[in-house]
Amino acid sequence: MQGKVRHSAAAAAAVSLAAVLLAGCAGLPPVETRTLDMQFGDAVRQARAQQTLNPAAGRSTDPVSGIDGVAAQNTIEQYQKGFKEPPPTFNILGIGGNTVSP
């Protein structure tokens, strides 16, 4: 009886191995898959195009209006300063530690 079980298991393993090896020799994917592959990324490109206000903005030589140089420089310095030191932490309702107020 055990000989038949071993023989069946070996036969099943051999058939499974043959099926896996033959799957590697399969032909090209169906036409539907190739169509999807050709359209891959179209949604991202379409969303990016729809969210771009002015595609030619990089070629414009007009200066940006609406903020003067001093205000712009101060804004840039504050922005960069925000990365040098961590933001201040504070305790909310005494959760998670000591109850010392800032």
N, CA and C atoms as an extended XYZ file, in Angstrom:
306
Properties=species:S:1:pos:R:3:atomname:S:1:resname:S:1:resid:I:1 pbc="F F F"
N         0.820       -1.193        0.000 N   MET     1
C         0.000        0.000        0.000 CA  MET     1
C         0.865        1.258        0.000 C   MET     1
N         1.935        1.273        0.827 N   GLN     2
C         2.803        2.449        0.879 CA  GLN     2
C         3.542        2.640       -0.445 C   GLN     2
N         3.823        1.564       -1.134 N   GLY     3
C         4.491        1.654       -2.432 CA  GLY     3
C         3.622        2.384       -3.436 C   GLY     3
N         2.310        2.124       -3.408 N   LYS     4
C         1.387        2.810       -4.323 CA  LYS     4
C         1.298        4.295       -3.987 C   LYS     4
N         1.317        4.611       -2.692 N   VAL     5
C         1.228        6.013       -2.275 CA  VAL     5
C         2.483        6.759       -2.706 C   VAL     5
N         3.630        6.118       -2.505 N   ARG     6
C         4.885        6.754       -2.913 CA  ARG     6
C         4.929        6.925       -4.430 C   ARG     6
N         4.468        5.902       -5.143 N   HIS     7
C         4.455        5.971       -6.601 CA  HIS     7
C         3.512        7.081       -7.070 C   HIS     7
N         2.357        7.238       -6.431 N   SER     8
C         1.399        8.284       -6.800 CA  SER     8
C         1.969        9.663       -6.495 C   SER     8
N         2.629        9.773       -5.337 N   ALA     9
C         3.204       11.066       -4.970 CA  ALA     9
C         4.324       11.443       -5.931 C   ALA     9
N         5.151       10.466       -6.307 N   ALA    10
C         6.232       10.736       -7.246 CA  ALA    10
C         5.672       11.109       -8.607 C   ALA    10
N         4.613       10.451       -9.033 N   ALA    11
C         3.989       10.766      -10.318 CA  ALA    11
C         3.382       12.170      -10.288 C   ALA    11
N         2.728       12.506       -9.187 N   ALA    12
C         2.126       13.838       -9.070 CA  ALA    12
C         3.213       14.921       -9.069 C   ALA    12
N         4.324       14.644       -8.388 N   ALA    13
C         5.422       15.592       -8.366 CA  ALA    13
C         6.027       15.756       -9.759 C   ALA    13
N         6.160       14.665      -10.477 N   ALA    14
C         6.719       14.722      -11.832 CA  ALA    14
C         5.808       15.502      -12.769 C   ALA    14
N         4.505       15.276      -12.675 N   VAL    15
C         3.554       15.997      -13.523 CA  VAL    15
C         3.574       17.487      -13.181 C   VAL    15
N         3.623       17.809      -11.892 N   SER    16
C         3.667       19.214      -11.476 CA  SER    16
C         4.939       19.891      -11.987 C   SER    16
N         6.081       19.200      -11.880 N   LEU    17
C         7.337       19.755      -12.359 CA  LEU    17
C         7.296       19.970      -13.864 C   LEU    17
N         6.738       19.038      -14.585 N   ALA    18
C         6.628       19.175      -16.040 CA  ALA    18
C         5.744       20.353      -16.403 C   ALA    18
N         4.653       20.528      -15.661 N   ALA    19
C         3.746       21.645      -15.943 CA  ALA    19
C         4.441       22.984      -15.702 C   ALA    19
N         5.211       23.061      -14.626 N   VAL    20
C         5.923       24.303      -14.327 CA  VAL    20
C         6.979       24.580      -15.393 C   VAL    20
N         7.708       23.571      -15.805 N   LEU    21
C         8.737       23.769      -16.824 CA  LEU    21
C         8.145       24.148      -18.166 C   LEU    21
N         7.020       23.550      -18.519 N   LEU    22
C         6.383       23.877      -19.791 CA  LEU    22
C         5.753       25.267      -19.767 C   LEU    22
N         5.389       25.746      -18.584 N   ALA    23
C         4.818       27.092      -18.492 CA  ALA    23
C         5.850       28.136      -18.897 C   ALA    23
N         7.127       27.849      -18.706 N   GLY    24
C         8.182       28.769      -19.120 CA  GLY    24
C         8.295       28.884      -20.627 C   GLY    24
N         7.755       27.917      -21.341 N   CYS    25
C         7.811       27.936      -22.807 CA  CYS    25
C         6.548       28.526      -23.412 C   CYS    25
N         5.722       29.137      -22.603 N   ALA    26
C         4.458       29.686      -23.099 CA  ALA    26
C         4.736       30.810      -24.084 C   ALA    26
N         3.778       31.055      -24.951 N   GLY    27
C         3.915       32.097      -25.963 CA  GLY    27
C         3.707       33.476      -25.380 C   GLY    27
N         3.479       34.452      -26.261 N   LEU    28
C         3.255       35.837      -25.857 CA  LEU    28
C         1.939       35.959      -25.100 C   LEU    28
N         1.822       36.963      -24.263 N   PRO    29
C         0.566       37.157      -23.539 CA  PRO    29
C        -0.543       37.527      -24.512 C   PRO    29
N        -1.777       37.417      -24.064 N   PRO    30
C        -2.897       37.775      -24.951 CA  PRO    30
C        -2.833       39.244      -25.362 C   PRO    30
N        -3.597       39.571      -26.381 N   VAL    31
C        -3.602       40.921      -26.929 CA  VAL    31
C        -4.033       41.932      -25.874 C   VAL    31
N        -4.971       41.559      -24.992 N   GLU    32
C        -5.462       42.485      -23.976 CA  GLU    32
C        -4.321       42.944      -23.066 C   GLU    32
N        -3.441       42.030      -22.715 N   THR    33
C        -2.332       42.371      -21.829 CA  THR    33
C        -1.372       43.318      -22.528 C   THR    33
N        -1.084       43.091      -23.790 N   ARG    34
C        -0.184       43.993      -24.514 CA  ARG    34
C        -0.792       45.379      -24.634 C   ARG    34
N        -2.113       45.464      -24.803 N   THR    35
C        -2.784       46.761      -24.874 CA  THR    35
C        -2.652       47.494      -23.553 C   THR    35
N        -2.815       46.776      -22.459 N   LEU    36
C        -2.660       47.399      -21.146 CA  LEU    36
C        -1.233       47.861      -20.935 C   LEU    36
N        -0.266       47.083      -21.384 N   ASP    37
C         1.129       47.472      -21.229 CA  ASP    37
C         1.442       48.744      -22.021 C   ASP    37
N         0.824       48.891      -23.190 N   MET    38
C         1.069       50.092      -23.994 CA  MET    38
C         0.468       51.324      -23.322 C   MET    38
N        -0.584       51.146      -22.527 N   GLN    39
C        -1.252       52.267      -21.865 CA  GLN    39
C        -0.708       52.520      -20.463 C   GLN    39
N         0.284       51.766      -20.057 N   PHE    40
C         0.818       51.883      -18.707 CA  PHE    40
C         1.375       53.283      -18.476 C   PHE    40
N         0.915       53.964      -17.442 N   GLY    41
C         1.384       55.299      -17.101 CA  GLY    41
C         0.565       56.423      -17.704 C   GLY    41
N        -0.392       56.103      -18.564 N   ASP    42
C        -1.205       57.149      -19.181 CA  ASP    42
C        -1.982       57.947      -18.142 C   ASP    42
N        -2.501       57.290      -17.117 N   ALA    43
C        -3.291       57.987      -16.101 CA  ALA    43
C        -2.432       58.984      -15.334 C   ALA    43
N        -1.200       58.612      -15.039 N   VAL    44
C        -0.300       59.520      -14.317 CA  VAL    44
C         0.050       60.713      -15.194 C   VAL    44
N         0.365       60.453      -16.445 N   ARG    45
C         0.696       61.561      -17.350 CA  ARG    45
C        -0.493       62.488      -17.553 C   ARG    45
N        -1.701       61.930      -17.649 N   GLN    46
C        -2.898       62.747      -17.816 CA  GLN    46
C        -3.165       63.582      -16.565 C   GLN    46
N        -3.033       62.993      -15.383 N   ALA    47
C        -3.254       63.740      -14.142 CA  ALA    47
C        -2.240       64.862      -13.996 C   ALA    47
N        -0.980       64.607      -14.326 N   ARG    48
C         0.047       65.642      -14.229 CA  ARG    48
C        -0.255       66.781      -15.207 C   ARG    48
N        -0.696       66.450      -16.412 N   ALA    49
C        -1.012       67.487      -17.396 CA  ALA    49
C        -2.206       68.326      -16.943 C   ALA    49
N        -3.187       67.691      -16.315 N   GLN    50
C        -4.366       68.422      -15.866 CA  GLN    50
C        -4.068       69.307      -14.658 C   GLN    50
N        -3.030       69.005      -13.910 N   GLN    51
C        -2.696       69.784      -12.723 CA  GLN    51
C        -1.648       70.861      -13.003 C   GLN    51
N        -1.169       70.931      -14.226 N   THR    52
C        -0.175       71.942      -14.589 CA  THR    52
C        -0.897       73.181      -15.082 C   THR    52
N        -0.700       74.294      -14.367 N   LEU    53
C        -1.399       75.526      -14.713 CA  LEU    53
C        -0.856       76.119      -16.008 C   LEU    53
N         0.464       76.224      -16.112 N   ASN    54
C         1.089       76.821      -17.286 CA  ASN    54
C         2.279       75.959      -17.688 C   ASN    54
N         2.130       75.117      -18.702 N   PRO    55
C         3.232       74.244      -19.092 CA  PRO    55
C         4.469       75.002      -19.580 C   PRO    55
N         4.309       76.218      -20.053 N   ALA    56
C         5.430       76.992      -20.589 CA  ALA    56
C         6.011       77.942      -19.549 C   ALA    56
N         5.708       77.779      -18.288 N   ALA    57
C         6.167       78.715      -17.254 CA  ALA    57
C         7.675       78.732      -17.120 C   ALA    57
N         8.347       77.647      -17.361 N   GLY    58
C         9.800       77.600      -17.237 CA  GLY    58
C        10.522       78.393      -18.301 C   GLY    58
N         9.868       78.659      -19.409 N   ARG    59
C        10.503       79.413      -20.496 CA  ARG    59
C        10.263       80.921      -20.391 C   ARG    59
N         9.458       81.332      -19.409 N   SER    60
C         9.134       82.748      -19.248 CA  SER    60
C        10.299       83.472      -18.571 C   SER    60
N        10.623       84.668      -19.076 N   THR    61
C        11.689       85.478      -18.477 CA  THR    61
C        11.125       86.611      -17.633 C   THR    61
N         9.811       86.718      -17.512 N   ASP    62
C         9.196       87.759      -16.689 CA  ASP    62
C         9.435       87.453      -15.218 C   ASP    62
N         9.790       88.477      -14.439 N   PRO    63
C         9.985       88.238      -13.002 CA  PRO    63
C         8.655       87.952      -12.318 C   PRO    63
N         8.732       87.261      -11.229 N   VAL    64
C         7.534       86.944      -10.461 CA  VAL    64
C         7.077       88.200       -9.747 C   VAL    64
N         5.817       88.495       -9.823 N   SER    65
C         5.299       89.687       -9.147 CA  SER    65
C         4.488       89.260       -7.930 C   SER    65
N         4.359       90.170       -6.983 N   GLY    66
C         3.533       89.886       -5.831 CA  GLY    66
C         4.298       89.861       -4.524 C   GLY    66
N         5.611       89.774       -4.530 N   ILE    67
C         6.393       89.786       -3.301 CA  ILE    67
C         7.715       90.483       -3.591 C   ILE    67
N         8.128       91.351       -2.654 N   ASP    68
C         9.383       92.062       -2.879 CA  ASP    68
C        10.563       91.210       -2.436 C   ASP    68
N        11.756       91.636       -2.772 N   GLY    69
C        12.963       90.853       -2.512 CA  GLY    69
C        13.249       90.636       -1.045 C   GLY    69
N        13.028       91.664       -0.204 N   VAL    70
C        13.313       91.546        1.230 CA  VAL    70
C        12.377       90.522        1.860 C   VAL    70
N        11.098       90.600        1.534 N   ALA    71
C        10.132       89.652        2.088 CA  ALA    71
C        10.437       88.237        1.615 C   ALA    71
N        10.827       88.093        0.364 N   ALA    72
C        11.158       86.772       -0.159 CA  ALA    72
C        12.379       86.202        0.545 C   ALA    72
N        13.398       87.043        0.775 N   GLN    73
C        14.610       86.585        1.459 CA  GLN    73
C        14.295       86.156        2.888 C   GLN    73
N        13.477       86.935        3.591 N   ASN    74
C        13.089       86.565        4.958 CA  ASN    74
C        12.310       85.256        4.984 C   ASN    74
N        11.458       85.066        4.018 N   THR    75
C        10.683       83.829        3.942 CA  THR    75
C        11.591       82.630        3.722 C   THR    75
N        12.560       82.767        2.840 N   ILE    76
C        13.484       81.667        2.566 CA  ILE    76
C        14.325       81.347        3.799 C   ILE    76
N        14.774       82.393        4.512 N   GLU    77
C        15.569       82.161        5.718 CA  GLU    77
C        14.750       81.453        6.795 C   GLU    77
N        13.507       81.858        6.985 N   GLN    78
C        12.645       81.202        7.974 CA  GLN    78
C        12.382       79.754        7.588 C   GLN    78
N        12.193       79.513        6.309 N   TYR    79
C        11.954       78.154        5.823 CA  TYR    79
C        13.163       77.264        6.096 C   TYR    79
N        14.351       77.762        5.786 N   GLN    80
C        15.557       76.971        6.007 CA  GLN    80
C        15.857       76.804        7.490 C   GLN    80
N        15.537       77.795        8.295 N   LYS    81
C        15.739       77.709        9.736 CA  LYS    81
C        14.866       76.602       10.336 C   LYS    81
N        13.727       76.366        9.743 N   GLY    82
C        12.822       75.335       10.230 CA  GLY    82
C        13.422       73.942       10.161 C   GLY    82
N        14.429       73.745        9.325 N   PHE    83
C        15.066       72.433        9.216 CA  PHE    83
C        16.273       72.298       10.137 C   PHE    83
N        16.781       73.411       10.651 N   LYS    84
C        17.966       73.367       11.504 CA  LYS    84
C        17.629       72.993       12.945 C   LYS    84
N        16.504       73.438       13.426 N   GLU    85
C        16.116       73.128       14.800 CA  GLU    85
C        14.742       72.462       14.785 C   GLU    85
N        14.536       71.474       15.639 N   PRO    86
C        13.252       70.773       15.629 CA  PRO    86
C        12.127       71.698       16.100 C   PRO    86
N        10.926       71.433       15.663 N   PRO    87
C         9.817       72.276       16.091 CA  PRO    87
C         9.576       72.106       17.589 C   PRO    87
N         9.081       73.134       18.239 N   PRO    88
C         8.836       73.026       19.677 CA  PRO    88
C         7.742       72.000       19.958 C   PRO    88
N         7.939       71.257       21.024 N   THR    89
C         6.929       70.281       21.423 CA  THR    89
C         6.153       70.829       22.605 C   THR    89
N         4.951       70.381       22.773 N   PHE    90
C         4.132       70.816       23.890 CA  PHE    90
C         3.263       69.648       24.325 C   PHE    90
N         2.812       69.716       25.535 N   ASN    91
C         2.046       68.644       26.144 CA  ASN    91
C         0.557       68.931       25.977 C   ASN    91
N        -0.163       67.972       25.461 N   ILE    92
C        -1.594       68.143       25.270 CA  ILE    92
C        -2.332       67.351       26.344 C   ILE    92
N        -3.028       68.042       27.219 N   LEU    93
C        -3.856       67.426       28.259 CA  LEU    93
C        -3.095       66.454       29.146 C   LEU    93
N        -1.812       66.635       29.287 N   GLY    94
C        -1.024       65.787       30.177 CA  GLY    94
C        -0.883       64.360       29.695 C   GLY    94
N        -1.054       64.113       28.412 N   ILE    95
C        -0.962       62.757       27.875 CA  ILE    95
C         0.480       62.481       27.482 C   ILE    95
N         1.007       61.359       27.901 N   GLY    96
C         2.292       60.892       27.409 CA  GLY    96
C         3.500       61.477       28.091 C   GLY    96
N         3.466       61.748       29.355 N   GLY    97
C         4.683       62.195       30.003 CA  GLY    97
C         4.416       63.148       31.135 C   GLY    97
N         5.423       63.992       31.374 N   ASN    98
C         5.291       64.916       32.507 CA  ASN    98
C         4.248       65.990       32.206 C   ASN    98
N         3.854       66.687       33.227 N   THR    99
C         2.786       67.670       33.070 CA  THR    99
C         3.310       69.100       33.147 C   THR    99
N         4.588       69.271       32.823 N   VAL   100
C         5.184       70.598       32.846 CA  VAL   100
C         4.699       71.380       31.628 C   VAL   100
N         4.245       72.584       31.840 N   SER   101
C         3.779       73.428       30.743 CA  SER   101
C         4.966       74.048       30.036 C   SER   101
N         4.820       74.363       28.751 N   PRO   102
C         5.935       74.975       28.014 CA  PRO   102
C         6.227       76.380       28.457 C   PRO   102
